[in-house]
Short mmCIF file of C-alpha atoms and ligand atoms in Angstrom, two decimals:
data_model
loop_
_atom_site.label_atom_id
_atom_site.label_comp_id
_atom_site.label_asym_id
_atom_site.label_seq_id
_atom_site.Cartn_x
_atom_site.Cartn_y
_atom_site.Cartn_z
CA MET Z 1 -0.11 0.07 -0.03
CA GLU Z 2 1.35 3.52 -1.02
CA GLN Z 3 2.25 5.74 2.25
CA LYS Z 4 0.95 8.94 0.77
CA TYR Z 5 -1.84 11.09 1.90
CA TYR Z 6 -5.51 11.21 0.65
CA ALA Z 7 -8.01 13.47 1.72
CA ILE Z 8 -11.55 12.78 1.84
CA TYR Z 9 -14.10 15.58 3.03
CA LEU Z 10 -17.63 16.62 3.38
CA SER Z 11 -18.20 20.53 2.86
CA GLY Z 12 -21.56 22.48 2.80
CA THR Z 13 -20.53 25.92 2.11
CA GLY Z 14 -16.60 25.52 1.36
CA ASN Z 15 -14.93 26.08 4.40
CA THR Z 16 -14.15 22.52 4.90
CA LYS Z 17 -13.06 21.92 1.59
CA PHE Z 18 -10.40 24.75 1.77
CA CYS Z 19 -9.09 24.01 4.71
CA VAL Z 20 -8.37 20.11 3.71
CA SER Z 21 -7.23 21.35 0.64
CA LYS Z 22 -4.44 23.62 2.03
CA PHE Z 23 -3.59 21.47 4.95
CA VAL Z 24 -3.14 18.43 2.84
CA LYS Z 25 -1.27 20.05 -0.07
CA LEU Z 26 1.14 21.50 2.65
CA LEU Z 27 1.91 17.60 3.71
CA ASP Z 28 2.10 16.34 0.29
CA GLU Z 29 1.52 18.53 -2.81
CA ASN Z 30 0.12 15.73 -4.96
CA ALA Z 31 -2.33 14.36 -2.59
CA PRO Z 32 -5.74 13.94 -4.18
CA ILE Z 33 -8.59 15.19 -2.49
CA VAL Z 34 -12.04 14.03 -2.95
CA ALA Z 35 -15.79 14.86 -1.66
CA ILE Z 36 -17.02 12.26 0.46
CA GLU Z 37 -20.22 11.91 -2.04
CA GLU Z 38 -17.92 10.85 -4.94
CA GLU Z 39 -17.56 7.20 -5.78
CA ALA Z 40 -13.29 7.93 -5.92
CA ALA Z 41 -13.78 8.53 -1.90
CA LEU Z 42 -14.27 4.53 -1.46
CA SER Z 43 -11.52 3.78 -3.77
CA ALA Z 44 -9.34 6.27 -1.70
CA LEU Z 45 -10.24 4.52 1.25
CA LYS Z 46 -9.43 1.04 -0.20
CA ASN Z 47 -5.92 1.92 -1.75
CA TYR Z 48 -4.28 4.62 0.42
CA GLY Z 49 -3.01 4.08 3.91
CA TYR Z 50 -2.99 7.90 5.11
CA ILE Z 51 -6.30 9.70 5.28
CA VAL Z 52 -7.17 13.14 6.22
CA LEU Z 53 -10.97 12.96 7.04
CA GLY Z 54 -12.41 16.49 7.02
CA TYR Z 55 -16.08 17.67 8.12
CA PRO Z 56 -18.09 20.47 9.41
CA VAL Z 57 -18.89 19.82 13.15
CA GLN Z 58 -22.59 19.98 13.93
CA TYR Z 59 -23.63 20.24 17.30
CA SER Z 60 -20.30 19.28 18.45
CA SER Z 61 -21.02 16.08 16.56
CA VAL Z 62 -19.79 14.33 12.93
CA PRO Z 63 -22.32 15.08 10.25
CA LYS Z 64 -24.55 11.70 9.95
CA MET Z 65 -23.18 11.31 6.39
CA VAL Z 66 -19.86 10.96 7.41
CA ARG Z 67 -20.68 8.94 10.40
CA ASP Z 68 -22.30 6.49 7.93
CA PHE Z 69 -19.32 6.93 5.74
CA ILE Z 70 -17.18 5.24 8.77
CA THR Z 71 -19.37 3.15 9.93
CA ARG Z 72 -20.59 1.48 6.20
CA ASN Z 73 -17.17 0.91 5.74
CA ALA Z 74 -15.78 -0.08 9.12
CA ALA Z 75 -13.69 -3.26 7.74
CA LEU Z 76 -11.96 -0.82 5.22
CA TRP Z 77 -10.48 1.45 8.23
CA LYS Z 78 -8.49 -1.30 9.80
CA GLY Z 79 -4.92 -0.19 9.86
CA LYS Z 80 -5.27 3.07 8.21
CA LYS Z 81 -3.58 5.96 9.74
CA VAL Z 82 -6.08 8.62 9.77
CA PHE Z 83 -5.88 12.56 10.55
CA CYS Z 84 -9.22 14.17 11.50
CA LEU Z 85 -9.73 17.91 10.34
CA ALA Z 86 -12.82 19.45 11.97
CA THR Z 87 -14.05 23.13 11.00
CA MET Z 88 -16.32 24.93 12.99
CA GLY Z 89 -18.25 28.26 13.73
CA ALA Z 90 -17.32 28.78 17.23
CA PHE Z 91 -16.80 25.75 19.64
CA SER Z 92 -17.03 22.18 19.44
CA GLY Z 93 -14.95 20.52 22.41
CA ASP Z 94 -13.97 17.44 20.74
CA GLY Z 95 -15.20 17.70 17.10
CA ALA Z 96 -12.17 15.73 15.72
CA GLY Z 97 -12.52 13.45 18.93
CA CYS Z 98 -16.03 12.54 17.72
CA SER Z 99 -14.76 10.66 14.64
CA ALA Z 100 -11.51 9.60 15.81
CA ARG Z 101 -13.39 7.35 18.55
CA LEU Z 102 -15.52 5.89 15.75
CA LEU Z 103 -12.49 5.14 13.56
CA LYS Z 104 -10.39 3.74 16.58
CA LYS Z 105 -13.42 1.21 16.96
CA CYS Z 106 -12.93 0.24 13.24
CA GLY Z 107 -9.27 -0.40 13.77
CA ALA Z 108 -7.86 2.73 12.37
CA PHE Z 109 -4.72 4.55 14.16
CA VAL Z 110 -5.59 8.24 14.74
CA LEU Z 111 -2.54 10.29 13.88
CA GLY Z 112 -4.02 13.65 15.46
CA GLY Z 113 -6.92 16.13 15.18
CA LEU Z 114 -7.32 19.85 14.16
CA HIS Z 115 -9.76 22.34 14.95
CA LEU Z 116 -10.26 25.15 12.52
CA LYS Z 117 -12.74 28.07 13.53
CA MET Z 118 -14.09 29.58 10.22
CA PRO Z 119 -16.96 31.55 9.30
CA ASP Z 120 -20.49 30.06 10.29
CA SER Z 121 -22.28 28.35 7.71
CA VAL Z 122 -25.85 28.31 9.15
CA CYS Z 123 -27.51 30.52 6.51
CA ASP Z 124 -30.91 30.97 8.22
CA SER Z 125 -29.67 31.85 11.82
CA LYS Z 126 -28.45 35.10 12.86
CA LEU Z 127 -26.57 33.49 15.35
CA LEU Z 128 -22.59 33.96 15.26
CA LYS Z 129 -23.24 36.28 12.19
CA LYS Z 130 -19.80 38.08 11.51
CA SER Z 131 -19.00 41.15 9.27
CA GLU Z 132 -17.21 40.44 5.67
CA GLU Z 133 -14.14 41.99 7.48
CA GLU Z 134 -14.43 39.59 10.38
CA LYS Z 135 -14.71 36.85 8.08
CA ILE Z 136 -11.81 37.66 6.28
CA GLN Z 137 -9.68 37.88 9.51
CA ILE Z 138 -11.03 34.42 10.78
CA ILE Z 139 -10.09 32.63 7.57
CA ARG Z 140 -6.61 34.13 7.64
CA ARG Z 141 -6.30 33.00 11.10
CA ALA Z 142 -7.40 29.47 10.19
CA GLU Z 143 -4.85 29.39 7.38
CA GLU Z 144 -2.05 30.49 9.63
CA LYS Z 145 -3.10 27.55 12.19
CA ILE Z 146 -2.89 24.97 9.00
CA GLU Z 147 0.42 26.35 8.24
CA GLN Z 148 1.75 25.65 11.76
CA ALA Z 149 -0.05 22.39 12.19
CA ALA Z 150 1.71 21.24 8.88
CA ARG Z 151 5.26 22.54 10.03
CA ASN Z 152 4.70 20.63 13.19
CA ILE Z 153 3.65 17.19 11.31
CA LYS Z 154 6.87 17.59 9.21
CA GLY Z 155 8.88 18.00 12.03
CA GLY Z 156 7.28 14.75 13.56
CA LYS Z 157 4.73 16.39 16.06
CA TYR Z 158 0.97 15.76 15.21
CA PRO Z 159 -1.68 18.53 16.54
CA HIS Z 160 -4.25 16.56 18.53
CA ASP Z 161 -6.99 19.06 19.09
CA GLY Z 162 -10.15 17.78 20.29
CA LEU Z 163 -8.67 14.48 21.20
CA GLY Z 164 -8.51 13.20 24.78
CA PHE Z 165 -10.53 13.12 27.90
CA PHE Z 166 -10.99 16.57 28.76
CA PRO Z 167 -12.30 17.75 25.12
CA HIS Z 168 -14.70 14.63 25.28
CA LEU Z 169 -16.22 15.96 28.64
CA ILE Z 170 -16.45 19.38 27.24
CA GLY Z 171 -18.19 18.53 24.01
CA PHE Z 172 -20.69 15.91 25.49
CA PHE Z 173 -21.61 18.66 28.32
CA GLY Z 174 -21.28 21.74 26.16
CA GLN Z 175 -23.73 20.36 23.34
CA ARG Z 176 -24.02 16.77 22.61
CA LEU Z 177 -26.06 15.84 25.59
CA TRP Z 178 -28.57 18.42 24.77
CA PHE Z 179 -28.33 18.32 20.96
CA TYR Z 180 -27.14 14.72 19.91
CA GLY Z 181 -30.99 14.08 18.90
CA LYS Z 182 -30.02 16.59 15.82
CA THR Z 183 -27.30 14.63 14.42
CA ARG Z 184 -28.59 10.81 15.15
CA SER Z 185 -30.55 10.78 12.25
CA TYR Z 186 -30.88 12.31 8.68
CA SER Z 187 -32.85 15.49 8.83
CA ASP Z 188 -36.40 15.81 7.48
CA LYS Z 189 -36.94 19.38 8.49
CA LEU Z 190 -35.62 20.91 5.38
CA LYS Z 191 -38.41 23.39 4.19
CA ILE Z 192 -39.10 24.65 0.48
CA ASP Z 193 -40.61 27.89 0.41
CA LYS Z 194 -43.13 27.13 -2.62
CA ALA Z 195 -43.82 30.90 -3.35
CA ARG Z 196 -39.99 31.29 -3.97
CA CYS Z 197 -39.29 28.23 -5.90
CA VAL Z 198 -38.96 28.20 -9.43
CA GLY Z 199 -37.96 24.71 -10.15
CA CYS Z 200 -34.44 25.54 -11.45
CA GLY Z 201 -32.93 22.26 -9.87
CA VAL Z 202 -29.73 24.04 -8.64
CA CYS Z 203 -30.34 22.54 -5.21
CA ALA Z 204 -31.09 18.83 -6.63
CA GLY Z 205 -27.89 19.04 -8.61
CA LEU Z 206 -25.65 20.15 -5.61
CA CYS Z 207 -26.83 17.91 -2.60
CA PRO Z 208 -24.07 15.55 -1.89
CA MET Z 209 -27.10 12.98 -0.34
CA LYS Z 210 -29.44 13.43 -3.45
CA ASN Z 211 -32.15 14.48 -0.91
CA LEU Z 212 -33.85 16.96 -3.27
CA THR Z 213 -35.77 15.99 -6.56
CA VAL Z 214 -37.73 18.74 -8.92
CA GLU Z 215 -41.46 17.85 -9.33
CA ASN Z 216 -43.71 19.78 -11.17
CA GLN Z 217 -41.42 22.86 -11.16
CA ILE Z 218 -40.86 22.61 -7.13
CA ALA Z 219 -37.86 21.36 -5.06
CA VAL Z 220 -38.99 17.97 -3.02
CA PRO Z 221 -36.79 17.10 0.10
CA GLN Z 222 -36.73 13.16 0.55
CA GLY Z 223 -36.19 13.35 4.37
CA LYS Z 224 -32.63 12.47 4.23
CA CYS Z 225 -30.51 15.56 4.51
CA THR Z 226 -27.35 15.66 6.25
CA MET Z 227 -27.77 19.46 7.04
CA CYS Z 228 -24.85 20.82 5.28
CA TYR Z 229 -26.29 23.77 3.75
CA ARG Z 230 -25.20 23.65 0.46
CA CYS Z 231 -28.40 24.03 -1.36
CA ILE Z 232 -29.45 26.84 1.29
CA SER Z 233 -26.34 28.60 0.35
CA HIS Z 234 -26.76 28.43 -3.40
CA CYS Z 235 -30.44 28.69 -3.92
CA PRO Z 236 -31.07 31.53 -6.24
CA GLN Z 237 -34.38 32.27 -5.02
CA GLN Z 238 -33.57 32.13 -1.15
CA ALA Z 239 -36.41 29.39 -1.11
CA ILE Z 240 -34.66 26.88 0.97
CA THR Z 241 -34.68 27.04 5.17
CA LEU Z 242 -33.67 24.34 7.77
CA VAL Z 243 -33.19 25.61 11.27
CA GLY Z 244 -34.45 28.95 10.89
CA LYS Z 245 -37.58 30.23 9.09
CA GLU Z 246 -35.90 32.71 6.72
CA VAL Z 247 -32.42 32.78 5.07
CA VAL Z 248 -30.44 35.48 6.66
CA GLU Z 249 -27.15 35.38 4.53
CA GLN Z 250 -26.26 33.04 2.05
CA TYR Z 251 -22.64 32.31 3.07
CA ARG Z 252 -20.15 30.43 1.04
CA LEU Z 253 -16.24 30.62 1.31
CA GLU Z 254 -15.75 31.16 -2.43
CA ASN Z 255 -17.23 34.50 -2.16
CA PHE Z 256 -14.08 35.51 0.76
CA ILE Z 257 -11.09 34.12 -1.24
CA SER Z 258 -9.24 35.07 -4.44
C1 FMN F 301 -26.68 22.13 11.33
C2 FMN F 301 -25.06 22.78 11.81
C3 FMN F 301 -24.70 22.79 13.27
C4 FMN F 301 -23.52 23.45 13.37
N1 FMN F 301 -23.21 22.98 14.87
C5 FMN F 301 -21.92 23.88 14.88
C6 FMN F 301 -21.47 23.49 16.53
O1 FMN F 301 -21.97 22.72 17.19
N2 FMN F 301 -20.43 24.25 16.57
C7 FMN F 301 -19.70 25.15 15.84
O2 FMN F 301 -18.54 25.64 16.12
N3 FMN F 301 -20.29 25.39 14.57
C8 FMN F 301 -21.19 24.47 14.16
N4 FMN F 301 -21.48 24.89 13.01
C9 FMN F 301 -20.82 25.65 11.96
C10 FMN F 301 -19.96 24.77 10.98
O3 FMN F 301 -19.41 23.79 11.53
C11 FMN F 301 -18.91 25.70 10.22
O4 FMN F 301 -19.30 26.96 9.82
C12 FMN F 301 -18.37 24.95 9.34
O5 FMN F 301 -17.04 25.48 9.04
C13 FMN F 301 -19.13 24.74 7.90
O6 FMN F 301 -18.09 24.09 7.00
P1 FMN F 301 -18.39 23.89 5.39
O7 FMN F 301 -18.44 25.06 4.93
O8 FMN F 301 -17.14 22.78 5.02
O9 FMN F 301 -19.78 22.92 5.43
C14 FMN F 301 -22.65 23.96 12.41
C15 FMN F 301 -23.45 24.17 11.21
C16 FMN F 301 -24.28 23.65 11.03
C17 FMN F 301 -24.90 23.64 9.30
S1 SF4 F 302 -32.36 25.86 -5.89
FE1 SF4 F 302 -34.01 27.23 -5.16
S2 SF4 F 302 -35.51 27.74 -6.55
FE2 SF4 F 302 -33.95 25.96 -7.68
S3 SF4 F 302 -35.39 24.29 -7.61
FE3 SF4 F 302 -34.14 24.46 -5.55
S4 SF4 F 302 -35.30 25.66 -3.94
FE4 SF4 F 302 -35.86 25.83 -6.06
S1 SF4 F 303 -30.62 19.27 1.63
FE1 SF4 F 303 -29.41 20.75 1.29
S2 SF4 F 303 -28.44 20.83 3.59
FE2 SF4 F 303 -29.46 18.82 3.10
S3 SF4 F 303 -27.88 17.53 2.70
FE3 SF4 F 303 -28.84 18.15 0.65
S4 SF4 F 303 -27.58 20.17 0.00
FE4 SF4 F 303 -27.08 19.65 2.33
#
């Protein structure tokens, strides 16, 4: 088996894709990077020994789609060396630790963990909203942290953000105890505003879960949403909501990088 990195990520609004790409390229400039919903993610898991697994934290947990990807392919993780990278809007405690524990149960060896604070992706909530300048600063700080982590790894020292007993306690009591139900299953709470939707199909084409179809010129969710916010942040009509009742700001990382 080749000893080189392969990165697999879930990203709704672009933060995790950006962070994983920057991180893994600093470790191995030829490292392939694949979205978890692509078929290549499975072959990556089969053929590569070193995996960087990236995802956005949701309620201090791992998104359901990522958890399923780990457990559905449990046998393939055996013996892999995995680095867990978790992006978040504010706080997670053990965002990286959540997947690390699952991966260890599957027989993987966890090399380390990295927590990166990035702009908040919840487009239909006013909570954690920041100005454009603040967002740019947050992204810059994340980039610096990634660069530092890559330097340390090259020097043989892996960061261990979110791993260990205390982060586990903080993640559990800080959020998971109260919100675990939110990520236990796929969500059927995605709402389409029929008065706004024009049936363009943008959402259906983007969803990593194939949770949306267009029927009679209206988007219809199928109840298997992994809450990534990709469709919500891209809908040209601002017709989709999940946690809140209306779109406050369609955050997308691509609007903040050159
Ligand atoms: C449903 C949901 C729940 C979230 N929960 C948390 C959380 O518990 N803590 C946190 O710091 N950020 C939370 N966030 C923010 C995202 O983790 C963060 O913005 C992430 O960088 C988005 O990455 P992406 O652009 O790759 O999807 C949540 C976002 C969503 C959509
Ligand atoms: S992207 Fe928006 S307008 Fe287009 S089909 Fe989906 S919900 Fe409707
Ligand atoms: S329906 Fe939207 S928020 Fe849910 S998984 Fe699909 S793209 Fe993500």
